[in-house]
C-alpha positions as a Markdown table, in Angstrom:
| # | Residue | x | y | z |
|---|---|---|---|---|
| 1 | Asp | 352.2 | 93.5 | 127.7 |
| 2 | Asn | 355.4 | 91.7 | 129.0 |
| 3 | Arg | 353.6 | 89.7 | 131.7 |
| 4 | Ile | 354.5 | 86.0 | 132.0 |
| 5 | Ala | 352.2 | 83.2 | 133.1 |
| 6 | Asp | 353.3 | 83.2 | 136.7 |
| 7 | Gly | 352.7 | 87.0 | 137.0 |
| 8 | Gly | 356.3 | 87.8 | 136.4 |
| 9 | Thr | 357.5 | 90.6 | 134.2 |
| 10 | Asp | 360.4 | 90.7 | 131.7 |
| 11 | Ala | 362.3 | 93.9 | 131.9 |
| 12 | Ile | 365.8 | 95.3 | 131.2 |
| 13 | Thr | 368.4 | 96.3 | 133.7 |
| 14 | Asn | 370.8 | 99.0 | 132.7 |
| 15 | Ile | 374.4 | 99.0 | 134.0 |
| 16 | Arg | 375.9 | 102.5 | 133.4 |
| 17 | Lys | 379.2 | 104.1 | 133.9 |
| 18 | Ile | 378.9 | 107.8 | 134.8 |
| 19 | Asp | 381.8 | 110.3 | 134.7 |
| 20 | Ala | 381.7 | 111.6 | 138.3 |
| 21 | Leu | 383.2 | 114.9 | 137.2 |
| 22 | Thr | 380.9 | 115.7 | 134.4 |
| 23 | Gly | 377.8 | 113.6 | 135.2 |
| 24 | Lys | 377.8 | 112.3 | 131.6 |
| 25 | Gln | 377.2 | 108.7 | 130.8 |
| 26 | Val | 380.4 | 107.0 | 129.5 |
| 27 | Trp | 378.8 | 103.6 | 128.6 |
| 28 | Gln | 375.7 | 101.4 | 129.2 |
| 29 | Tyr | 375.2 | 97.7 | 129.2 |
| 30 | Asp | 371.7 | 96.3 | 129.1 |
| 31 | Ile | 370.7 | 92.8 | 130.4 |
| 32 | Pro | 367.3 | 91.1 | 130.8 |
| 33 | Ala | 365.8 | 90.9 | 134.3 |
| 34 | Tyr | 362.7 | 89.2 | 135.6 |
| 35 | Tyr | 360.5 | 90.7 | 138.3 |
| 36 | Thr | 357.6 | 89.4 | 140.4 |
| 37 | Thr | 355.9 | 91.3 | 143.2 |
| 38 | Gly | 358.2 | 91.4 | 146.1 |
| 39 | Val | 361.1 | 89.7 | 144.5 |
| 40 | Asn | 363.3 | 91.9 | 142.2 |
| 41 | Gly | 365.6 | 90.9 | 139.5 |
| 42 | Gly | 368.5 | 93.0 | 138.1 |
| 43 | Val | 371.6 | 94.4 | 139.8 |
| 44 | Leu | 370.9 | 94.4 | 143.5 |
| 45 | Ser | 374.5 | 94.3 | 144.7 |
| 46 | Thr | 377.7 | 96.3 | 144.6 |
| 47 | Pro | 380.0 | 95.5 | 141.7 |
| 48 | Ala | 383.5 | 94.4 | 142.4 |
| 49 | Leu | 386.3 | 96.5 | 140.9 |
| 50 | Gly | 389.2 | 94.4 | 139.6 |
| 51 | Thr | 392.8 | 95.0 | 140.7 |
| 52 | Gly | 396.1 | 93.6 | 139.6 |
| 53 | Ala | 395.6 | 91.1 | 136.8 |
| 54 | Ser | 391.9 | 92.1 | 136.6 |
| 55 | Ala | 392.5 | 95.9 | 136.9 |
| 56 | Asp | 390.7 | 96.6 | 133.6 |
| 57 | Met | 387.5 | 94.7 | 134.7 |
| 58 | Val | 384.4 | 95.3 | 136.8 |
| 59 | Phe | 382.3 | 92.4 | 138.0 |
| 60 | Phe | 378.5 | 92.4 | 138.3 |
| 61 | Ser | 376.1 | 89.9 | 139.7 |
| 62 | Ile | 372.7 | 90.1 | 138.0 |
| 63 | Ser | 369.8 | 88.3 | 139.6 |
| 64 | Arg | 366.8 | 86.7 | 137.9 |
| 65 | Thr | 368.0 | 87.2 | 134.3 |
| 66 | Thr | 365.9 | 84.6 | 132.5 |
| 67 | Gly | 363.4 | 83.5 | 135.1 |
| 68 | Pro | 362.7 | 83.2 | 138.8 |
| 69 | Arg | 365.8 | 81.1 | 139.7 |
| 70 | Glu | 368.6 | 82.0 | 137.3 |
| 71 | Gly | 371.1 | 84.8 | 137.2 |
| 72 | Asp | 374.3 | 85.9 | 135.5 |
| 73 | Leu | 377.8 | 86.9 | 136.5 |
| 74 | Val | 379.4 | 89.3 | 134.1 |
| 75 | Ala | 382.8 | 90.9 | 133.7 |
| 76 | Leu | 382.8 | 94.2 | 131.8 |
| 77 | Asp | 385.7 | 96.3 | 130.5 |
| 78 | Lys | 386.0 | 99.3 | 132.8 |
| 79 | Lys | 386.7 | 101.8 | 130.0 |
| 80 | Thr | 384.4 | 100.6 | 127.3 |
| 81 | Gly | 381.6 | 98.6 | 129.0 |
| 82 | Gly | 382.3 | 95.7 | 126.6 |
| 83 | Val | 381.7 | 92.2 | 127.8 |
| 84 | Ile | 384.9 | 90.4 | 128.7 |
| 85 | Trp | 382.9 | 87.3 | 129.7 |
| 86 | Arg | 379.3 | 86.5 | 130.8 |
| 87 | Arg | 378.4 | 83.4 | 132.8 |
| 88 | His | 374.8 | 82.1 | 133.3 |
| 89 | Leu | 374.1 | 80.7 | 136.8 |
| 90 | Gly | 371.4 | 78.2 | 137.7 |
| 91 | Asn | 370.7 | 80.2 | 140.8 |
| 92 | Tyr | 370.7 | 84.0 | 141.1 |
| 93 | Ser | 372.7 | 86.0 | 143.6 |
| 94 | Trp | 371.9 | 89.1 | 145.6 |
| 95 | Ser | 375.4 | 88.9 | 147.0 |
| 96 | Ser | 378.2 | 91.2 | 145.7 |
| 97 | Pro | 381.1 | 89.5 | 143.9 |
| 98 | Val | 384.4 | 89.7 | 145.7 |
| 99 | Ile | 387.9 | 89.7 | 144.1 |
| 100 | Val | 390.7 | 88.5 | 146.4 |
| 101 | Thr | 394.4 | 87.8 | 145.9 |
| 102 | Ser | 396.1 | 85.0 | 147.8 |
| 103 | Thr | 399.4 | 85.3 | 149.6 |
| 104 | Ser | 400.9 | 83.4 | 146.6 |
| 105 | Gly | 399.6 | 86.1 | 144.3 |
| 106 | Thr | 396.8 | 84.1 | 142.6 |
| 107 | Gln | 393.6 | 86.1 | 142.1 |
| 108 | Tyr | 390.2 | 84.6 | 142.8 |
| 109 | Gly | 386.6 | 85.7 | 142.5 |
| 110 | Ile | 384.0 | 84.7 | 145.1 |
| 111 | Leu | 380.2 | 84.7 | 144.7 |
| 112 | Thr | 377.5 | 83.2 | 146.8 |
| 113 | Asp | 374.1 | 82.3 | 145.4 |
| 114 | Ser | 370.4 | 81.8 | 146.4 |
| 115 | Asp | 370.9 | 78.0 | 146.7 |
| 116 | Gly | 373.7 | 78.5 | 149.3 |
| 117 | Val | 376.5 | 77.7 | 147.0 |
| 118 | Met | 379.8 | 79.6 | 147.3 |
| 119 | His | 381.6 | 79.8 | 143.9 |
| 120 | Leu | 385.4 | 80.3 | 143.8 |
| 121 | Phe | 385.9 | 81.4 | 140.2 |
| 122 | Asp | 388.7 | 82.5 | 137.9 |
| 123 | Pro | 388.3 | 86.3 | 137.4 |
| 124 | Gln | 389.8 | 86.0 | 133.9 |
| 125 | Thr | 387.3 | 83.5 | 132.6 |
| 126 | Gly | 384.4 | 83.4 | 135.1 |
| 127 | Leu | 384.7 | 79.6 | 135.4 |
| 128 | Asp | 384.4 | 77.9 | 138.8 |
| 129 | Leu | 387.6 | 76.5 | 140.3 |
| 130 | His | 385.7 | 75.2 | 143.3 |
| 131 | Thr | 382.3 | 75.3 | 145.0 |
| 132 | Ile | 381.1 | 74.6 | 148.5 |
| 133 | Ser | 377.5 | 74.4 | 149.9 |
| 134 | Leu | 376.7 | 76.7 | 152.8 |
| 135 | Gly | 373.3 | 75.1 | 153.4 |
| 136 | Lys | 370.8 | 77.7 | 152.4 |
| 137 | Asn | 370.4 | 81.0 | 150.5 |
| 138 | Val | 373.3 | 83.5 | 151.1 |
| 139 | Glu | 372.4 | 87.1 | 150.5 |
| 140 | Ala | 375.4 | 88.5 | 152.4 |
| 141 | Thr | 378.6 | 89.5 | 150.7 |
| 142 | Pro | 381.6 | 87.5 | 151.9 |
| 143 | Ala | 384.2 | 89.5 | 153.8 |
| 144 | Met | 387.9 | 88.7 | 153.9 |
| 145 | Phe | 390.0 | 88.9 | 157.0 |
| 146 | Gly | 393.6 | 87.9 | 156.2 |
| 147 | Asp | 393.3 | 84.5 | 154.4 |
| 148 | Thr | 389.9 | 83.8 | 155.9 |
| 149 | Leu | 386.6 | 84.4 | 154.2 |
| 150 | Val | 383.6 | 85.0 | 156.5 |
| 151 | Val | 379.9 | 84.9 | 155.4 |
| 152 | Ala | 376.5 | 84.2 | 156.9 |
| 153 | Ser | 373.8 | 81.9 | 155.5 |
| 154 | Tyr | 370.1 | 81.6 | 155.9 |
| 155 | Asp | 370.8 | 78.3 | 157.7 |
| 156 | Arg | 371.6 | 80.5 | 160.7 |
| 157 | Asn | 375.3 | 79.8 | 160.6 |
| 158 | Ile | 378.3 | 82.1 | 160.1 |
| 159 | Tyr | 381.0 | 80.4 | 158.1 |
| 160 | Ala | 384.8 | 81.0 | 158.2 |
| 161 | Ile | 386.6 | 79.5 | 155.2 |
| 162 | Lys | 390.4 | 79.6 | 155.0 |
| 163 | Leu | 391.7 | 80.3 | 151.5 |
| 164 | Ser | 395.0 | 78.7 | 150.6 |
């Protein structure tokens, strides 16, 4: 039995690439996930496809990977499914990662988490370049409009953040 003291269950989430023309699996990446009744772990968001400098990458947010609060952000090679980098997060995210390119040509990754922190990260390394608190849990995926990022938080606010 894989039950944990708090009633949670350890499981495995499968990330798979399927050839849309043949229906055959190209690759699979497995990662632990933690589940309790009503609160899922695993991949609960849309992956971000890299472009430009990150064109060979696909980015996944995996929630509740090692327990009820933690999560992971992982960049996989689009062709092989191999791990380019994997980053453990103190708070999980149900938000989809977003990859953006500034007017100067610099590429950034954005991910919001269950503690209300927005992470501006380097898509090549996964390391944070900057963070900002949005008050409470953010489940929404940030949207870009020009050079402005827009996202809602559980603190009942909608934030517009200008990227420069």
